[in-house]
PDB file of C-alpha atoms in Angstrom:
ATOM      1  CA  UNK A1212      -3.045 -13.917  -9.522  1.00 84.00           C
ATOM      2  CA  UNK A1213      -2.490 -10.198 -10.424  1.00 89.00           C
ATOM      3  CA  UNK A1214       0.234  -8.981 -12.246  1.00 96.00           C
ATOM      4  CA  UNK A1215      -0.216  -5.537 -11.449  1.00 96.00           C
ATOM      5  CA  UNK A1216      -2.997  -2.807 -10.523  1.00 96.00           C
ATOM      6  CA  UNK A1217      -3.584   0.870 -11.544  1.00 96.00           C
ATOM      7  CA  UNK A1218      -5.743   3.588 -10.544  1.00 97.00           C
ATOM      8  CA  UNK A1219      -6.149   7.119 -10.504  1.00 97.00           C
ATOM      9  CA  UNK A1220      -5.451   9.647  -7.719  1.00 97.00           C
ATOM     10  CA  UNK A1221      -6.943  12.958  -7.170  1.00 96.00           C
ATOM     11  CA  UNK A1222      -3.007  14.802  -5.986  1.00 96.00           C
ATOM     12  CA  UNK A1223      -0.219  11.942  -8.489  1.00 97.00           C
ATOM     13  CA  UNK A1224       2.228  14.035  -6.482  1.00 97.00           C
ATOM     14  CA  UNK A1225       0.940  13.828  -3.071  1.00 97.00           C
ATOM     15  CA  UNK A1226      -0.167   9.890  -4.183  1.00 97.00           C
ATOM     16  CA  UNK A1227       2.949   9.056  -4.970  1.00 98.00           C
ATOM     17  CA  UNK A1228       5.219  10.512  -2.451  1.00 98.00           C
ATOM     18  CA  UNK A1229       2.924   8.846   0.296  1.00 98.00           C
ATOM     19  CA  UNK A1230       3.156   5.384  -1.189  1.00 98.00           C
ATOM     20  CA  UNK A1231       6.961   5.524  -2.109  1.00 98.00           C
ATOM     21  CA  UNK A1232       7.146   6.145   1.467  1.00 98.00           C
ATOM     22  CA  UNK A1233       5.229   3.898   3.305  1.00 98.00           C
ATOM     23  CA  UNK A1234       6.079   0.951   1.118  1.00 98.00           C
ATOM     24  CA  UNK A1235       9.897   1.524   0.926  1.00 98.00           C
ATOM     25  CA  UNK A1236      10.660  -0.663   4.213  1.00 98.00           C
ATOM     26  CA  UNK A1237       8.807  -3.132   2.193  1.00 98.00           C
ATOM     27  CA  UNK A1238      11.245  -2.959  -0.763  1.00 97.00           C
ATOM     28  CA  UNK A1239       8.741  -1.157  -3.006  1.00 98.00           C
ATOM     29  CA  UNK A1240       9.975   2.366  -5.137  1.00 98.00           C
ATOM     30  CA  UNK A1241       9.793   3.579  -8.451  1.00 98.00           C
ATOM     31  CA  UNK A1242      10.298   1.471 -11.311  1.00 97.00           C
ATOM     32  CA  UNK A1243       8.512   3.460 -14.173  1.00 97.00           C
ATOM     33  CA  UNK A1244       7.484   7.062 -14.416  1.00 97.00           C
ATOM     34  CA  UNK A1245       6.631   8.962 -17.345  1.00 95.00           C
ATOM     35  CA  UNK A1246       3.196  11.169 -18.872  1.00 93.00           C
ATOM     36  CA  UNK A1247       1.308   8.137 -18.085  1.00 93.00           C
ATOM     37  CA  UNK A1248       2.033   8.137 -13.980  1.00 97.00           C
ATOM     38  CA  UNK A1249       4.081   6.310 -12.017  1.00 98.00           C
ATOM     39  CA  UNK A1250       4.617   2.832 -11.706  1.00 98.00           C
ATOM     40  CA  UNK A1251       5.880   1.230  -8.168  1.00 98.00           C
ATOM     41  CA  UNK A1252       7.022  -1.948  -7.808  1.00 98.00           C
ATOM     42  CA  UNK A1253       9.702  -4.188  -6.268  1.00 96.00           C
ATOM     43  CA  UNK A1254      13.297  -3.641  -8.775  1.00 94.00           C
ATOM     44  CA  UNK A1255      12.601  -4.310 -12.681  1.00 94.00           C
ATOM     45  CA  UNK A1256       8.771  -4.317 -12.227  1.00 96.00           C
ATOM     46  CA  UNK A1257       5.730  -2.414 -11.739  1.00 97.00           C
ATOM     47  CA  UNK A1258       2.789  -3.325  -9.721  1.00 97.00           C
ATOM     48  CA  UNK A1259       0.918  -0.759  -8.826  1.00 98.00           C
ATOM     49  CA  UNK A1260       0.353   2.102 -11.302  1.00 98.00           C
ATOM     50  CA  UNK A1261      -0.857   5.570 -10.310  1.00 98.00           C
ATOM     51  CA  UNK A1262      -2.020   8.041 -12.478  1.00 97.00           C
ATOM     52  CA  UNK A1263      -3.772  11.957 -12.058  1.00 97.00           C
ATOM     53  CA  UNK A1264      -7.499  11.308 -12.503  1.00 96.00           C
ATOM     54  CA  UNK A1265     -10.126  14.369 -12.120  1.00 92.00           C
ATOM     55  CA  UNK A1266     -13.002  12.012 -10.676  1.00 91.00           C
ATOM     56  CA  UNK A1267     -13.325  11.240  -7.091  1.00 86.00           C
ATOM     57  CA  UNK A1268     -11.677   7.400  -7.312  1.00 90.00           C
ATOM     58  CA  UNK A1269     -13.389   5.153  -4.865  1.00 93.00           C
ATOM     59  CA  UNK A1270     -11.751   4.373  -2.014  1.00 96.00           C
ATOM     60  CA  UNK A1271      -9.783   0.513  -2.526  1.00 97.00           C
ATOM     61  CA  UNK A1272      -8.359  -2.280   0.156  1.00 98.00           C
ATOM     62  CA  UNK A1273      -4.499  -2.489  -0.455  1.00 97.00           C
ATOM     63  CA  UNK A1274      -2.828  -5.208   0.828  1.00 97.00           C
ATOM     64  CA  UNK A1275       0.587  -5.845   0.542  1.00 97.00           C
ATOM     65  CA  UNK A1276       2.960  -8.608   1.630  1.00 97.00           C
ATOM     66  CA  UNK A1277       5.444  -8.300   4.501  1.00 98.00           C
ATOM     67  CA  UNK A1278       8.258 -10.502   4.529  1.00 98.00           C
ATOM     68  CA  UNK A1279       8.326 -10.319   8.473  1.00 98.00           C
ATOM     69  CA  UNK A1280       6.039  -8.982  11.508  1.00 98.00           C
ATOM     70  CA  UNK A1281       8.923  -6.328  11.955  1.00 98.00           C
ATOM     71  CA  UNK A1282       8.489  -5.401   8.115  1.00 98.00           C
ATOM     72  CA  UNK A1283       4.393  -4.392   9.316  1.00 98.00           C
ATOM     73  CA  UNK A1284       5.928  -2.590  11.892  1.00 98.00           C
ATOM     74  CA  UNK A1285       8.464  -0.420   9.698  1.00 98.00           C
ATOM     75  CA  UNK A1286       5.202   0.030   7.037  1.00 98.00           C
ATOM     76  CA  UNK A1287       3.010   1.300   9.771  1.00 98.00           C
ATOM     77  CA  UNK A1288       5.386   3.717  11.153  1.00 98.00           C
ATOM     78  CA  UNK A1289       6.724   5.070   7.559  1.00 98.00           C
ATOM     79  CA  UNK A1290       2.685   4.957   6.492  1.00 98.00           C
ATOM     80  CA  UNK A1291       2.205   7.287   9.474  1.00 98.00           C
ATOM     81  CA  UNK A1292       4.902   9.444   8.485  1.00 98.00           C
ATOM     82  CA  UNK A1293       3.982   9.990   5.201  1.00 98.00           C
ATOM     83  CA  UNK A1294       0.603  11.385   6.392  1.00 98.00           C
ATOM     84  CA  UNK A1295      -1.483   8.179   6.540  1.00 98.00           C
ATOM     85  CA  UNK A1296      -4.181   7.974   9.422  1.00 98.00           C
ATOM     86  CA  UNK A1297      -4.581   4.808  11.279  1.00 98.00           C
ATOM     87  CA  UNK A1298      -7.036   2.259  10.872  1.00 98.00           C
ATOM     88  CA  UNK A1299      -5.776  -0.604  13.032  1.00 98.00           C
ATOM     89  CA  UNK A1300      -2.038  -0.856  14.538  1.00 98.00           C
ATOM     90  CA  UNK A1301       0.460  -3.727  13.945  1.00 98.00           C
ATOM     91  CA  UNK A1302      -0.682  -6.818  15.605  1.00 98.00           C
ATOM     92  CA  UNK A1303      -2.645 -10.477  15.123  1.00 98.00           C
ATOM     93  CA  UNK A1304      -5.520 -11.061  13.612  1.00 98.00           C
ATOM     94  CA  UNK A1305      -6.264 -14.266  14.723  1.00 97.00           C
ATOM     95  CA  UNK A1306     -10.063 -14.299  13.049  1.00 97.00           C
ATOM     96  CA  UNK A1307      -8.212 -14.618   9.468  1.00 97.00           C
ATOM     97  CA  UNK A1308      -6.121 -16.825  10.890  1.00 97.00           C
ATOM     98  CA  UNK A1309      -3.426 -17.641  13.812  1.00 98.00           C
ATOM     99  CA  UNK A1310      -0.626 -16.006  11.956  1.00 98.00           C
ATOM    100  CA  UNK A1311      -2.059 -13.223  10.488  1.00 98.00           C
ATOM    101  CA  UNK A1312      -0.194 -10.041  11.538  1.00 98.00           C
ATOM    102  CA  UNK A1313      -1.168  -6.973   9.872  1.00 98.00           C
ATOM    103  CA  UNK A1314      -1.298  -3.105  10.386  1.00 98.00           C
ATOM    104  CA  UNK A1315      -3.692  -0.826   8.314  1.00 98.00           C
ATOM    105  CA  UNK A1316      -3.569   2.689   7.248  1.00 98.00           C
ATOM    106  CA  UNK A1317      -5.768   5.151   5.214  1.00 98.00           C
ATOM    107  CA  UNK A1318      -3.838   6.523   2.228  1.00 97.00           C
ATOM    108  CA  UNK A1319      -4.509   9.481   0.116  1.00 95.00           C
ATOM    109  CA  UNK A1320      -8.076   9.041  -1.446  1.00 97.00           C
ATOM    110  CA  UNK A1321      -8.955   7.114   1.513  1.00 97.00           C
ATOM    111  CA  UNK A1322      -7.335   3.828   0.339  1.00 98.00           C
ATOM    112  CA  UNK A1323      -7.327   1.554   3.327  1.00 98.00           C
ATOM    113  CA  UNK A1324      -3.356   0.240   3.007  1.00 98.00           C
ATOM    114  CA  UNK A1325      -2.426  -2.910   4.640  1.00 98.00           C
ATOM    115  CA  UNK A1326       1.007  -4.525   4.814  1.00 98.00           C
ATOM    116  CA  UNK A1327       0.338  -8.261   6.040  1.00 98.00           C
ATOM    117  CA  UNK A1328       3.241 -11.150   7.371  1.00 98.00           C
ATOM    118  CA  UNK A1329       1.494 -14.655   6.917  1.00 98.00           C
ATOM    119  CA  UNK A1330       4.251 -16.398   8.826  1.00 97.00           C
ATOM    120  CA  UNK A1331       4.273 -17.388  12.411  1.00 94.00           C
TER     121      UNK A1331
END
């Protein structure tokens, strides 16, 4: 349904190093930078735009799609890295449904970042 997202971050450069990094296993880098902020995205186009904002943003839910349960893994250990705080490990979450495997992270701004497999 979305094409792509943008929002403002208190620290761009702190913002963007920490996504770059937790969402490279996932495929996700740089596709567009410039005065206007950076854009991320999978090769040839931007979905999630960040930008320097002054006002306190309000925290969001991030989700973003895992191509495999070992993917979540590599997100929640690079999300870690990259100075993220946990808010719920790799596993299932069987109460969204039976193959919902997830891990969950608070990001600069205290964006709660998922990476989610749907497959079994």
């Amino acid at each position: 349904m979305f094409d792509h997202i943008g929002f403002g971050a208190s620290d761009l450069p702190a913002s963007k190093s920490f996504f770059v990094q937790a969402l490279a296993p996932l495929g996700v880098g740089v596709v567009m930078e410039g005065d206007y902020g950076v854009g991320l995205g999978l090769p040839g186009k931007p979905s999630l735009w960040l930008h320097q904002d002054d006002l306190p943003p309000t925290p969001l839910h991030l989700a973003f799609t895992a191509g495999s349960r070992a993917l979540v893994d590599a997100f929640y250990k690079a999300a870690l890295a990259a100075g993220g705080e946990d808010n719920g490990p790799p596993g299932l979450r069987p109460h969204y449904h039976a193959s919902y495997y997830a891990a969950f992270v608070i990001g600069p701004d205290g964006h709660n970042v998922e990476a989610v497999c749907h497959l079994p």
